[in-house]
C-alpha positions as a printed NumPy array, in Angstrom:
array([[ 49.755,  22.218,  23.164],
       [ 47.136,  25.42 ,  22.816],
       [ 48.974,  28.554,  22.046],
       [ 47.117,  30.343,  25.194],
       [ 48.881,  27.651,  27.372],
       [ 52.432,  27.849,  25.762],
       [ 51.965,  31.883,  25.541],
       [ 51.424,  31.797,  29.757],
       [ 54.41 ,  29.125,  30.057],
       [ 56.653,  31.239,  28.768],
       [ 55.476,  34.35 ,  30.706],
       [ 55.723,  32.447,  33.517],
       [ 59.649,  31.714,  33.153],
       [ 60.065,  34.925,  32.119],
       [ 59.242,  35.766,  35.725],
       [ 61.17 ,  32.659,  37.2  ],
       [ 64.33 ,  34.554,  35.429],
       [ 63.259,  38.623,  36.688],
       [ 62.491,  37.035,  39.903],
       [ 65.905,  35.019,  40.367],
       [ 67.828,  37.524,  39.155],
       [ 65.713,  40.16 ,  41.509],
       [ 66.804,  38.384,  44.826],
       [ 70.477,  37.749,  43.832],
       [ 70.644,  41.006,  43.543],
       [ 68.983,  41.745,  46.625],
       [ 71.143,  38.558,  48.5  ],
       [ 74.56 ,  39.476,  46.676],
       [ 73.755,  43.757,  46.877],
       [ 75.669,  46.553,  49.495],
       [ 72.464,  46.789,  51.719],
       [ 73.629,  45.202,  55.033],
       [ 72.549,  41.808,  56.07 ],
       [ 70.493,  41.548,  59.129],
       [ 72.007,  40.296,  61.646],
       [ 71.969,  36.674,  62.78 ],
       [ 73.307,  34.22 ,  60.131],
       [ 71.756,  34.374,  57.131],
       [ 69.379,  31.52 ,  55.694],
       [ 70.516,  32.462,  52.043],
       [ 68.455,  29.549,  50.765],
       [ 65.384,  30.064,  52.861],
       [ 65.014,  33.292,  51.921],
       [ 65.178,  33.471,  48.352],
       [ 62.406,  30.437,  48.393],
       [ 60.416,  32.22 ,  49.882],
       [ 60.252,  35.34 ,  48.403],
       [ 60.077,  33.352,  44.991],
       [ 57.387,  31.773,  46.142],
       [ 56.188,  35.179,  46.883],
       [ 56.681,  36.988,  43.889],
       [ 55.577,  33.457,  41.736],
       [ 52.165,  33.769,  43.544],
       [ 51.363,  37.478,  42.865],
       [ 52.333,  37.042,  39.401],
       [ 50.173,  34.148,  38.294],
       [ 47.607,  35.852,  40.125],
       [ 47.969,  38.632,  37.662],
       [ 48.231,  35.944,  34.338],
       [ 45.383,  33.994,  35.839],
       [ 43.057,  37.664,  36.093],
       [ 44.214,  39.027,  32.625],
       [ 41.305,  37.231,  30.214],
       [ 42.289,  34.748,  27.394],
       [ 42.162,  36.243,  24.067],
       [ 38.353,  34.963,  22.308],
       [ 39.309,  33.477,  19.518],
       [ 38.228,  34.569,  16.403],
       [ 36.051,  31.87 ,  14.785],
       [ 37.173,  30.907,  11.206],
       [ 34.252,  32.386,   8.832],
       [ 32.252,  29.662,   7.6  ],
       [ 32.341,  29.759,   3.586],
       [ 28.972,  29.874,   2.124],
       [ 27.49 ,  27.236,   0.376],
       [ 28.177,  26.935,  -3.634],
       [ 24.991,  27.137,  -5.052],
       [ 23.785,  24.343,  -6.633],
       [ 23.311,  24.66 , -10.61 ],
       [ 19.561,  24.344, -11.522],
       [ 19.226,  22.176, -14.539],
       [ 16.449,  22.961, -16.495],
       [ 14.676,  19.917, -18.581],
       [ 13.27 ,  21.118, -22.03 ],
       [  9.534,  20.358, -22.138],
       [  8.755,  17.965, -24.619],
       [  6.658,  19.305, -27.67 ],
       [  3.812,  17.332, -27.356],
       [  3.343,  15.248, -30.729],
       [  0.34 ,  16.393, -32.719],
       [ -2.844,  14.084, -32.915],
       [ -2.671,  12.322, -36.442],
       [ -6.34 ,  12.073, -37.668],
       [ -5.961,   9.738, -40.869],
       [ -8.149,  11.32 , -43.607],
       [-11.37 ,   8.787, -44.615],
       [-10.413,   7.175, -48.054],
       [-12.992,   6.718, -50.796],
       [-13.769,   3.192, -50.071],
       [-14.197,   4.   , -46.632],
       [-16.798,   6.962, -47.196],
       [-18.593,   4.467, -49.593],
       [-19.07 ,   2.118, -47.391],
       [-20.88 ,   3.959, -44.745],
       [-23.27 ,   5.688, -47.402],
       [-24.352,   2.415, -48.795],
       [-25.853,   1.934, -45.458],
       [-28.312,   4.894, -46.139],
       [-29.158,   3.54 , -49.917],
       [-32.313,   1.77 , -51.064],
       [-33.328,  -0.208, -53.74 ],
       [-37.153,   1.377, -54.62 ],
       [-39.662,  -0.527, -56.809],
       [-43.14 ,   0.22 , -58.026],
       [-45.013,  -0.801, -61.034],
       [-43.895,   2.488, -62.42 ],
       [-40.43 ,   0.975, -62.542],
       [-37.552,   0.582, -60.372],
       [-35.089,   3.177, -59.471],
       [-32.77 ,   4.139, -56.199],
       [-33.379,   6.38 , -52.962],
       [-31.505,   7.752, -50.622],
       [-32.714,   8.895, -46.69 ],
       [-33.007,  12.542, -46.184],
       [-33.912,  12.479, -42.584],
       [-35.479,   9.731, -40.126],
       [-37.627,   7.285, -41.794],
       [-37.705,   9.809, -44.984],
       [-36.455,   8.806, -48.243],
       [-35.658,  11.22 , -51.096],
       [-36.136,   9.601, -54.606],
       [-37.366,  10.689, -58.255],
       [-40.648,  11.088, -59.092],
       [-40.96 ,   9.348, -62.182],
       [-39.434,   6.186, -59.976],
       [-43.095,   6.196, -58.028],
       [-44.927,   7.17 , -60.814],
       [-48.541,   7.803, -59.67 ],
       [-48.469,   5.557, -56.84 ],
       [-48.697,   5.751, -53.148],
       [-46.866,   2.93 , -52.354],
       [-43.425,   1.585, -52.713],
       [-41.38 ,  -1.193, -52.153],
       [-37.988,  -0.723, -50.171],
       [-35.312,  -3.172, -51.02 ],
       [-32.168,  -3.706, -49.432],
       [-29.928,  -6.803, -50.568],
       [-26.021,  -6.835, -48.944],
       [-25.084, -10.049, -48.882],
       [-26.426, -10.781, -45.102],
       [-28.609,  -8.05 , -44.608],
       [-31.602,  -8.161, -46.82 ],
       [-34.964,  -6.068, -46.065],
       [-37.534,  -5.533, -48.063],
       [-40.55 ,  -3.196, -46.865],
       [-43.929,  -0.643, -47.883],
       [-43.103,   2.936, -48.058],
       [-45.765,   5.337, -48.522],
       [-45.695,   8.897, -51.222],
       [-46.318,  11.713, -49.443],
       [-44.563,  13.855, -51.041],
       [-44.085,  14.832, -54.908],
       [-42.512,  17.934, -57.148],
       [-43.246,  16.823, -61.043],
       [-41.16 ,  19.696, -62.031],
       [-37.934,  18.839, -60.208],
       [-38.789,  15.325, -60.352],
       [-38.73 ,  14.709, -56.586],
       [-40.934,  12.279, -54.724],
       [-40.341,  11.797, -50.811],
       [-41.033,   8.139, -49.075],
       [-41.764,   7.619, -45.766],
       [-40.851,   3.826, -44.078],
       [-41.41 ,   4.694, -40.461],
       [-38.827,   3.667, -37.481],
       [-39.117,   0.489, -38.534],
       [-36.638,   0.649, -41.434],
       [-34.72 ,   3.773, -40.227],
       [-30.798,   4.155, -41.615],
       [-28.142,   7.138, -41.027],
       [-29.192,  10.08 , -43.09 ],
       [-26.708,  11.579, -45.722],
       [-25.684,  14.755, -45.08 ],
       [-25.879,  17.756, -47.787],
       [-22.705,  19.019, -49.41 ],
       [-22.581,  22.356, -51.176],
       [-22.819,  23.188, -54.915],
       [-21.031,  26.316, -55.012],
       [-17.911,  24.813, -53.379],
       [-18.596,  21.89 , -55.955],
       [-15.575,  22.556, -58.588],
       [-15.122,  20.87 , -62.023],
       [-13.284,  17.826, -62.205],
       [-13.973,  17.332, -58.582],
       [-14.358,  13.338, -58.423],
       [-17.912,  12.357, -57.459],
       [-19.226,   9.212, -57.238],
       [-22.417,   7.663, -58.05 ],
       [-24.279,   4.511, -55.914],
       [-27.655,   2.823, -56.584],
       [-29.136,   0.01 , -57.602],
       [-28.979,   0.089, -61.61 ],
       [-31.027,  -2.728, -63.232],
       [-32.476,  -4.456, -60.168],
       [-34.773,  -5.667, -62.038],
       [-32.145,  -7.848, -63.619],
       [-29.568,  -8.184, -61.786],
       [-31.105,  -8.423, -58.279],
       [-30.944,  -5.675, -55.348],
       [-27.26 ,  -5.288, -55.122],
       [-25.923,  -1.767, -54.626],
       [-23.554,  -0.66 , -57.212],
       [-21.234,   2.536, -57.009],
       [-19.714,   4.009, -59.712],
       [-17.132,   7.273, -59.883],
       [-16.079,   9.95 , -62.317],
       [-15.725,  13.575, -62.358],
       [-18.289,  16.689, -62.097],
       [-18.251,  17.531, -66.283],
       [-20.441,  20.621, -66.4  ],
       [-22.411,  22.768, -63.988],
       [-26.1  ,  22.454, -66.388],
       [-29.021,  25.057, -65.971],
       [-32.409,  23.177, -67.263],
       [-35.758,  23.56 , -67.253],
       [-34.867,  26.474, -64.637],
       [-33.193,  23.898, -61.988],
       [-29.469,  24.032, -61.587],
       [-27.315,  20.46 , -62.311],
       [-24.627,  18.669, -61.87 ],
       [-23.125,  16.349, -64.917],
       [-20.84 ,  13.787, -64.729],
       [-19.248,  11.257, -66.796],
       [-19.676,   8.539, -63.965],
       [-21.723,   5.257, -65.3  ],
       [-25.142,   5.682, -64.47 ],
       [-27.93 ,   3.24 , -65.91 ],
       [-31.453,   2.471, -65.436],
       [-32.652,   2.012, -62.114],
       [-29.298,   4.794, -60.842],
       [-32.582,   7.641, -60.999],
       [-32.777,   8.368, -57.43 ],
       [-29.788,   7.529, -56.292],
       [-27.199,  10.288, -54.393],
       [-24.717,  11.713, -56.139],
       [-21.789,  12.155, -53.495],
       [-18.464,  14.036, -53.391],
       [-15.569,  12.492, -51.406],
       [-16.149,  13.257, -48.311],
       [-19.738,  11.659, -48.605],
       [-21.867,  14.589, -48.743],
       [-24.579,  14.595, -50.953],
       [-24.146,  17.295, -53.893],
       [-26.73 ,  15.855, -56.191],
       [-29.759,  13.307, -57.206],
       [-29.251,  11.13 , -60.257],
       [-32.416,  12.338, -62.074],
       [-32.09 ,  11.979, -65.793],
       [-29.441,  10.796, -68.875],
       [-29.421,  11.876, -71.935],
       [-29.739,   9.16 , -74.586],
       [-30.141,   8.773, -78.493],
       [-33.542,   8.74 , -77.872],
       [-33.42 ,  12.646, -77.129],
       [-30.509,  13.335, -79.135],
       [-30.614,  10.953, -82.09 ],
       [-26.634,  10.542, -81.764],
       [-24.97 ,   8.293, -79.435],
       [-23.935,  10.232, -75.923],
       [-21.265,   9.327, -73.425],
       [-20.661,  10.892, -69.943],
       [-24.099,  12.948, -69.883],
       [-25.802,  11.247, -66.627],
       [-27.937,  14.709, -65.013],
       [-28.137,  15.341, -61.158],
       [-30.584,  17.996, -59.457],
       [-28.271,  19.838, -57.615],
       [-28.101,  19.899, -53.56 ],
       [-29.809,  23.418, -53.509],
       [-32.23 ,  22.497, -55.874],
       [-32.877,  19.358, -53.226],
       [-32.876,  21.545, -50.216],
       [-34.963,  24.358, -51.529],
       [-38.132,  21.83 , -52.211],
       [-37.445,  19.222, -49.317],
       [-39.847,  21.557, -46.915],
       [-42.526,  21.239, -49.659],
       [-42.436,  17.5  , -49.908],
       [-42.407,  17.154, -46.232],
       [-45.708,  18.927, -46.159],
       [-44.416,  22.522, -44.188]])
């Protein structure tokens, strides 16, 4: 049962018992009856009823207590959980190996022949090939020979370029015959013992238009005839003169241009193969193109 209900039951006998005991007193008290016979009974029923009625009048007017609402308890927050953030794993760029960077410069090394002689060449720039001069000789013309197994090519360059002094001669072949140029390394950054490497076409003549790559270290930084060189102890023979001297990441750093031999020395000679160094190159490349 609701306490407000029990709370107004018990009120209401607890006027039942004032009431009762009211009109016994007033039945069973000195005043003097009225006269007539008395209807004890009637009497006191009514004036219960009476008294009953006023006073749940009064209960029923006097308001119910509100009841106070139990407080709601706030929410918990819920824990926020924070996820790391991954460290992204760094992009792994594998480094070109040596055999790699040879293979792509082959691509850009030519086999050159002329009845001076035969020698190697290298391209500079499109359709421009850098060689020695002493490969062309006097001519104006000169074959370009390429022999890799499947891919053999064999076409007419023309001079038009040529520095006797630094023994440079430039060959153009036209878009016909056009291959990746080499790109220029530096000389000054060029350290000894660096490992260089050498490729060419050495003894065509004999041994047929195969490209040949040899490797060894930069000996001795040389200054001759006023021109700045590289020497190295790689293998270089006849037919190498003209060929790109490369470091290992493929840039050129020199051009095979001379060896010295008993001939000049009258002893025998090991590991003294002569390249014009890459600023001797780019300093008279403008010239030879005619600028």
């Amino acid at each position: 049962m609701p306490r407000t209900s029990s709370a107004i039951t018990s009120r209401l006998l607890a006027v039942l018992a004032s009431i009762t005991a009211l009109v016994w007193s007033w039945a069973c008290g000195d005043s003097t009856p009225p006269p007539g016979p008395p209807n004890i009974e009637a009497t006191v029923e009514a004036k219960v009823e009476q008294i009953l009625a006023e006073r749940v009048d009064e209960l029923l007017k006097t308001p119910s207590p509100t009841p106070i609402p139990s407080p709601i308890p706030a929410p918990s927050p819920t824990p926020v959980v924070v996820e790391p953030t991954p460290t992204p794993e760094p992009t792994f760029t594998p480094t070109p190996t040596v055999p790699d960077m040879v293979s792509t410069a082959v691509r850009s090394v030519v086999a050159i022949k002329t009845p001076a002689g035969t020698g190697s060449g290298f391209f500079v720039d499109q359709g421009l090939i850098l060689t020695n001069a002493h490969v062309v000789g006097k001519f104006h013309k000169a074959t370009i020979a390429v022999d890799r197994g499947e891919i053999k090519i064999s076409v007419t360059g023309d001079v038009i370029g040529i520095d006797e002094k630094a023994d440079l001669a430039l060959v153009s072949v036209g878009p016909d015959f056009d291959r990746p140029a080499l790109a220029f390394g530096d000389y000054d950054s060029t350290n000894l013992a660096d490992e260089v490497i050498v490729i060419g076409f050495p003894l065509s003549d004999v041994l047929g238009d195969a490209v040949n790559v040899t490797k060894g270290i930069a000996s001795s930084k040389r200054t001759y005839n006023g021109l700045e060189y590289l020497q190295t102890d790689a293998a270089a023979n006849p037919g190498n003169s003209g060929g790109p001297l490369l470091n290992t990441k493929g840039d050129v750093v020199g051009i095979m241009t001379l060896r010295v031999t008993f001939n000049e020395t009258g002893v025998l000679t090991e590991g003294t193969a002569l390249a014009l160094s890459v600023d001797g190159i780019k300093s008279r490349l403008p010239a030879l193109r005619g600028e």
